mmCIF file with all atom_site columns, C-alpha atoms in Angstrom:
data_model
loop_
_atom_site.group_PDB
_atom_site.id
_atom_site.type_symbol
_atom_site.label_atom_id
_atom_site.label_alt_id
_atom_site.label_comp_id
_atom_site.label_asym_id
_atom_site.label_entity_id
_atom_site.label_seq_id
_atom_site.pdbx_PDB_ins_code
_atom_site.Cartn_x
_atom_site.Cartn_y
_atom_site.Cartn_z
_atom_site.occupancy
_atom_site.B_iso_or_equiv
_atom_site.pdbx_formal_charge
_atom_site.auth_seq_id
_atom_site.auth_comp_id
_atom_site.auth_asym_id
_atom_site.auth_atom_id
_atom_site.pdbx_PDB_model_num
ATOM 1   C CA . GLN N 1 1   ? -326.086 104.948 -27.998 1.00 78.00 ? 1   GLN N CA 1
ATOM 2   C CA . ALA N 1 2   ? -327.047 104.506 -24.355 1.00 84.00 ? 2   ALA N CA 1
ATOM 3   C CA . GLU N 1 3   ? -325.062 101.995 -22.364 1.00 92.00 ? 3   GLU N CA 1
ATOM 4   C CA . VAL N 1 4   ? -323.533 101.064 -19.023 1.00 95.00 ? 4   VAL N CA 1
ATOM 5   C CA . GLN N 1 5   ? -320.140 99.490  -18.516 1.00 96.00 ? 5   GLN N CA 1
ATOM 6   C CA . GLU N 1 6   ? -319.029 97.750  -15.346 1.00 98.00 ? 6   GLU N CA 1
ATOM 7   C CA . SER N 1 7   ? -315.398 97.413  -14.282 1.00 98.00 ? 7   SER N CA 1
ATOM 8   C CA . GLY N 1 8   ? -313.168 96.854  -11.272 1.00 98.00 ? 8   GLY N CA 1
ATOM 9   C CA . GLY N 1 9   ? -313.697 93.180  -10.568 1.00 98.00 ? 9   GLY N CA 1
ATOM 10  C CA . GLY N 1 10  ? -310.931 90.707  -9.863  1.00 98.00 ? 10  GLY N CA 1
ATOM 11  C CA . SER N 1 11  ? -309.712 87.846  -7.723  1.00 98.00 ? 11  SER N CA 1
ATOM 12  C CA . VAL N 1 12  ? -309.140 88.445  -4.036  1.00 98.00 ? 12  VAL N CA 1
ATOM 13  C CA . GLN N 1 13  ? -308.621 86.437  -0.885  1.00 98.00 ? 13  GLN N CA 1
ATOM 14  C CA . PRO N 1 14  ? -311.305 86.249  1.817   1.00 97.00 ? 14  PRO N CA 1
ATOM 15  C CA . GLY N 1 15  ? -311.357 89.471  3.772   1.00 97.00 ? 15  GLY N CA 1
ATOM 16  C CA . GLY N 1 16  ? -310.119 91.479  0.816   1.00 97.00 ? 16  GLY N CA 1
ATOM 17  C CA . SER N 1 17  ? -311.630 94.546  -0.826  1.00 98.00 ? 17  SER N CA 1
ATOM 18  C CA . LEU N 1 18  ? -312.561 95.726  -4.295  1.00 98.00 ? 18  LEU N CA 1
ATOM 19  C CA . ARG N 1 19  ? -314.187 98.828  -5.751  1.00 98.00 ? 19  ARG N CA 1
ATOM 20  C CA . LEU N 1 20  ? -316.503 98.305  -8.687  1.00 98.00 ? 20  LEU N CA 1
ATOM 21  C CA . SER N 1 21  ? -317.457 101.065 -11.104 1.00 98.00 ? 21  SER N CA 1
ATOM 22  C CA . CYS N 1 22  ? -320.285 101.450 -13.584 1.00 98.00 ? 22  CYS N CA 1
ATOM 23  C CA . THR N 1 23  ? -319.957 104.198 -16.165 1.00 98.00 ? 23  THR N CA 1
ATOM 24  C CA . ALA N 1 24  ? -323.136 105.273 -17.920 1.00 96.00 ? 24  ALA N CA 1
ATOM 25  C CA . SER N 1 25  ? -323.617 107.151 -21.150 1.00 95.00 ? 25  SER N CA 1
ATOM 26  C CA . GLY N 1 26  ? -326.419 108.155 -23.451 1.00 92.00 ? 26  GLY N CA 1
ATOM 27  C CA . PHE N 1 27  ? -329.114 108.807 -20.844 1.00 94.00 ? 27  PHE N CA 1
ATOM 28  C CA . ALA N 1 28  ? -329.793 111.264 -18.016 1.00 96.00 ? 28  ALA N CA 1
ATOM 29  C CA . PHE N 1 29  ? -327.904 109.357 -15.332 1.00 97.00 ? 29  PHE N CA 1
ATOM 30  C CA . SER N 1 30  ? -328.708 111.820 -12.546 1.00 98.00 ? 30  SER N CA 1
ATOM 31  C CA . ASP N 1 31  ? -332.471 111.416 -13.077 1.00 98.00 ? 31  ASP N CA 1
ATOM 32  C CA . TYR N 1 32  ? -332.652 107.767 -12.061 1.00 97.00 ? 32  TYR N CA 1
ATOM 33  C CA . ALA N 1 33  ? -331.977 105.416 -9.198  1.00 98.00 ? 33  ALA N CA 1
ATOM 34  C CA . MET N 1 34  ? -329.213 102.934 -9.936  1.00 98.00 ? 34  MET N CA 1
ATOM 35  C CA . SER N 1 35  ? -328.542 99.498  -8.510  1.00 98.00 ? 35  SER N CA 1
ATOM 36  C CA . TRP N 1 36  ? -326.075 96.673  -8.302  1.00 98.00 ? 36  TRP N CA 1
ATOM 37  C CA . PHE N 1 37  ? -327.134 93.109  -8.975  1.00 98.00 ? 37  PHE N CA 1
ATOM 38  C CA . ARG N 1 38  ? -325.065 89.952  -8.918  1.00 97.00 ? 38  ARG N CA 1
ATOM 39  C CA . GLN N 1 39  ? -325.308 86.431  -10.244 1.00 97.00 ? 39  GLN N CA 1
ATOM 40  C CA . ALA N 1 40  ? -323.397 83.676  -8.491  1.00 97.00 ? 40  ALA N CA 1
ATOM 41  C CA . PRO N 1 41  ? -322.516 80.447  -10.309 1.00 94.00 ? 41  PRO N CA 1
ATOM 42  C CA . GLY N 1 42  ? -325.624 78.333  -10.737 1.00 95.00 ? 42  GLY N CA 1
ATOM 43  C CA . LYS N 1 43  ? -327.926 80.924  -9.194  1.00 97.00 ? 43  LYS N CA 1
ATOM 44  C CA . GLY N 1 44  ? -330.301 83.612  -10.397 1.00 96.00 ? 44  GLY N CA 1
ATOM 45  C CA . LEU N 1 45  ? -329.772 87.342  -10.628 1.00 96.00 ? 45  LEU N CA 1
ATOM 46  C CA . GLU N 1 46  ? -329.923 88.963  -7.186  1.00 96.00 ? 46  GLU N CA 1
ATOM 47  C CA . TRP N 1 47  ? -330.520 92.622  -6.352  1.00 97.00 ? 47  TRP N CA 1
ATOM 48  C CA . ILE N 1 48  ? -328.029 93.668  -3.656  1.00 97.00 ? 48  ILE N CA 1
ATOM 49  C CA . SER N 1 49  ? -328.063 97.461  -3.409  1.00 98.00 ? 49  SER N CA 1
ATOM 50  C CA . SER N 1 50  ? -329.627 100.626 -4.795  1.00 98.00 ? 50  SER N CA 1
ATOM 51  C CA . ILE N 1 51  ? -329.081 104.366 -4.529  1.00 98.00 ? 51  ILE N CA 1
ATOM 52  C CA . ASN N 1 52  ? -331.559 107.090 -5.339  1.00 98.00 ? 52  ASN N CA 1
ATOM 53  C CA . SER N 1 53  ? -330.996 109.684 -8.037  1.00 98.00 ? 53  SER N CA 1
ATOM 54  C CA . ARG N 1 54  ? -329.557 112.275 -5.645  1.00 98.00 ? 54  ARG N CA 1
ATOM 55  C CA . GLY N 1 55  ? -327.311 109.755 -3.920  1.00 97.00 ? 55  GLY N CA 1
ATOM 56  C CA . ASP N 1 56  ? -328.628 110.368 -0.408  1.00 97.00 ? 56  ASP N CA 1
ATOM 57  C CA . ASN N 1 57  ? -330.731 107.234 0.074   1.00 98.00 ? 57  ASN N CA 1
ATOM 58  C CA . LYS N 1 58  ? -329.004 103.857 -0.045  1.00 98.00 ? 58  LYS N CA 1
ATOM 59  C CA . LYS N 1 59  ? -330.495 100.407 0.400   1.00 97.00 ? 59  LYS N CA 1
ATOM 60  C CA . TYR N 1 60  ? -328.937 96.969  0.788   1.00 97.00 ? 60  TYR N CA 1
ATOM 61  C CA . VAL N 1 61  ? -329.966 93.357  0.957   1.00 95.00 ? 61  VAL N CA 1
ATOM 62  C CA . ASP N 1 62  ? -329.398 92.014  4.474   1.00 93.00 ? 62  ASP N CA 1
ATOM 63  C CA . SER N 1 63  ? -326.589 89.648  3.441   1.00 90.00 ? 63  SER N CA 1
ATOM 64  C CA . VAL N 1 64  ? -324.274 92.512  2.426   1.00 90.00 ? 64  VAL N CA 1
ATOM 65  C CA . LYS N 1 65  ? -325.124 95.180  5.008   1.00 90.00 ? 65  LYS N CA 1
ATOM 66  C CA . GLY N 1 66  ? -322.032 96.518  6.718   1.00 92.00 ? 66  GLY N CA 1
ATOM 67  C CA . ARG N 1 67  ? -319.662 95.102  4.104   1.00 95.00 ? 67  ARG N CA 1
ATOM 68  C CA . LEU N 1 68  ? -320.740 96.776  0.865   1.00 95.00 ? 68  LEU N CA 1
ATOM 69  C CA . SER N 1 69  ? -321.205 100.481 0.208   1.00 97.00 ? 69  SER N CA 1
ATOM 70  C CA . ILE N 1 70  ? -322.919 102.004 -2.834  1.00 98.00 ? 70  ILE N CA 1
ATOM 71  C CA . SER N 1 71  ? -322.249 105.526 -4.047  1.00 98.00 ? 71  SER N CA 1
ATOM 72  C CA . ARG N 1 72  ? -322.544 107.620 -7.178  1.00 98.00 ? 72  ARG N CA 1
ATOM 73  C CA . ASP N 1 73  ? -320.956 110.655 -8.806  1.00 98.00 ? 73  ASP N CA 1
ATOM 74  C CA . ASN N 1 74  ? -323.547 112.291 -11.019 1.00 98.00 ? 74  ASN N CA 1
ATOM 75  C CA . ALA N 1 75  ? -320.980 114.703 -12.444 1.00 98.00 ? 75  ALA N CA 1
ATOM 76  C CA . LYS N 1 76  ? -319.053 111.699 -13.779 1.00 98.00 ? 76  LYS N CA 1
ATOM 77  C CA . ASN N 1 77  ? -322.109 109.560 -14.655 1.00 98.00 ? 77  ASN N CA 1
ATOM 78  C CA . THR N 1 78  ? -320.587 106.809 -12.552 1.00 98.00 ? 78  THR N CA 1
ATOM 79  C CA . LEU N 1 79  ? -321.938 104.369 -9.981  1.00 98.00 ? 79  LEU N CA 1
ATOM 80  C CA . TYR N 1 80  ? -319.650 102.653 -7.464  1.00 98.00 ? 80  TYR N CA 1
ATOM 81  C CA . LEU N 1 81  ? -319.749 99.647  -5.177  1.00 98.00 ? 81  LEU N CA 1
ATOM 82  C CA . GLN N 1 82  ? -317.130 99.312  -2.462  1.00 98.00 ? 82  GLN N CA 1
ATOM 83  C CA . LEU N 1 83  ? -316.808 95.701  -1.331  1.00 97.00 ? 83  LEU N CA 1
ATOM 84  C CA . ASN N 1 84  ? -315.048 95.052  1.977   1.00 97.00 ? 84  ASN N CA 1
ATOM 85  C CA . GLY N 1 85  ? -314.649 91.901  4.024   1.00 96.00 ? 85  GLY N CA 1
ATOM 86  C CA . LEU N 1 86  ? -315.259 89.754  0.973   1.00 96.00 ? 86  LEU N CA 1
ATOM 87  C CA . GLU N 1 87  ? -316.424 86.198  1.507   1.00 95.00 ? 87  GLU N CA 1
ATOM 88  C CA . SER N 1 88  ? -316.504 83.220  -0.825  1.00 95.00 ? 88  SER N CA 1
ATOM 89  C CA . GLU N 1 89  ? -320.275 83.681  -1.072  1.00 95.00 ? 89  GLU N CA 1
ATOM 90  C CA . ASP N 1 90  ? -319.634 87.039  -2.758  1.00 96.00 ? 90  ASP N CA 1
ATOM 91  C CA . THR N 1 91  ? -318.149 85.306  -5.787  1.00 97.00 ? 91  THR N CA 1
ATOM 92  C CA . ALA N 1 92  ? -320.366 86.354  -8.676  1.00 98.00 ? 92  ALA N CA 1
ATOM 93  C CA . MET N 1 93  ? -320.711 88.435  -11.792 1.00 98.00 ? 93  MET N CA 1
ATOM 94  C CA . TYR N 1 94  ? -321.743 91.941  -10.768 1.00 98.00 ? 94  TYR N CA 1
ATOM 95  C CA . TYR N 1 95  ? -323.995 94.136  -12.906 1.00 97.00 ? 95  TYR N CA 1
ATOM 96  C CA . CYS N 1 96  ? -325.322 97.667  -12.634 1.00 97.00 ? 96  CYS N CA 1
ATOM 97  C CA . ARG N 1 97  ? -328.885 98.422  -13.597 1.00 96.00 ? 97  ARG N CA 1
ATOM 98  C CA . LYS N 1 98  ? -330.972 101.528 -14.161 1.00 96.00 ? 98  LYS N CA 1
ATOM 99  C CA . SER N 1 99  ? -334.385 102.018 -12.592 1.00 96.00 ? 99  SER N CA 1
ATOM 100 C CA . ARG N 1 100 ? -337.255 103.898 -14.200 1.00 96.00 ? 100 ARG N CA 1
ATOM 101 C CA . PHE N 1 101 ? -337.788 105.608 -10.836 1.00 97.00 ? 101 PHE N CA 1
ATOM 102 C CA . LYS N 1 102 ? -335.830 108.185 -8.835  1.00 98.00 ? 102 LYS N CA 1
ATOM 103 C CA . ASP N 1 103 ? -335.703 105.775 -5.906  1.00 97.00 ? 103 ASP N CA 1
ATOM 104 C CA . CYS N 1 104 ? -336.181 102.029 -5.760  1.00 97.00 ? 104 CYS N CA 1
ATOM 105 C CA . TYR N 1 105 ? -335.923 98.886  -3.667  1.00 96.00 ? 105 TYR N CA 1
ATOM 106 C CA . GLY N 1 106 ? -335.689 95.321  -4.903  1.00 94.00 ? 106 GLY N CA 1
ATOM 107 C CA . ALA N 1 107 ? -335.235 93.701  -8.250  1.00 94.00 ? 107 ALA N CA 1
ATOM 108 C CA . ALA N 1 108 ? -338.518 94.582  -9.928  1.00 95.00 ? 108 ALA N CA 1
ATOM 109 C CA . ALA N 1 109 ? -338.375 98.320  -9.228  1.00 95.00 ? 109 ALA N CA 1
ATOM 110 C CA . CYS N 1 110 ? -334.643 98.694  -9.699  1.00 96.00 ? 110 CYS N CA 1
ATOM 111 C CA . ASP N 1 111 ? -334.260 97.198  -13.175 1.00 95.00 ? 111 ASP N CA 1
ATOM 112 C CA . ASP N 1 112 ? -336.108 98.768  -16.083 1.00 92.00 ? 112 ASP N CA 1
ATOM 113 C CA . GLY N 1 113 ? -334.760 96.224  -18.531 1.00 89.00 ? 113 GLY N CA 1
ATOM 114 C CA . THR N 1 114 ? -332.554 98.606  -20.478 1.00 86.00 ? 114 THR N CA 1
ATOM 115 C CA . TYR N 1 115 ? -328.840 99.120  -20.999 1.00 83.00 ? 115 TYR N CA 1
ATOM 116 C CA . ARG N 1 116 ? -327.305 95.740  -20.253 1.00 85.00 ? 116 ARG N CA 1
ATOM 117 C CA . GLY N 1 117 ? -323.573 95.822  -19.574 1.00 90.00 ? 117 GLY N CA 1
ATOM 118 C CA . GLN N 1 118 ? -321.182 92.878  -19.694 1.00 94.00 ? 118 GLN N CA 1
ATOM 119 C CA . GLY N 1 119 ? -320.749 92.798  -15.941 1.00 97.00 ? 119 GLY N CA 1
ATOM 120 C CA . THR N 1 120 ? -317.558 92.463  -13.930 1.00 98.00 ? 120 THR N CA 1
ATOM 121 C CA . GLN N 1 121 ? -316.434 89.244  -12.264 1.00 98.00 ? 121 GLN N CA 1
ATOM 122 C CA . VAL N 1 122 ? -315.579 89.086  -8.572  1.00 98.00 ? 122 VAL N CA 1
ATOM 123 C CA . THR N 1 123 ? -313.895 85.920  -7.348  1.00 98.00 ? 123 THR N CA 1
ATOM 124 C CA . VAL N 1 124 ? -313.132 85.379  -3.664  1.00 98.00 ? 124 VAL N CA 1
ATOM 125 C CA . SER N 1 125 ? -310.869 82.442  -2.977  1.00 96.00 ? 125 SER N CA 1
ATOM 126 C CA . SER N 1 126 ? -307.968 81.478  -0.790  1.00 93.00 ? 126 SER N CA 1
#
């Protein structure tokens, strides 16, 4: 059964760091672009970053540029998100999503509607 599973979230103080992971199984992970989305309390789902299938093209929403870094290890079927300089506005549930394309940008192209994980919670508070 194909699935994705996010992990690595937690509670940190402002300025702290976390590394999120998304482990995929049951589909050809290396054939598709992957993305991170997040949903803050009371807000909609937001695309924040994507990486192409080969891992050499990375894209970010402006609000996270310079603080977040996406990467992938196709040998391990795993997607990562390094979060540095965390701010209270980063508090959200974080999800990984699969695209139907080898490269993508934005919510519509980067989420093919399959393989929903439970997400991992990131809370930034002093």
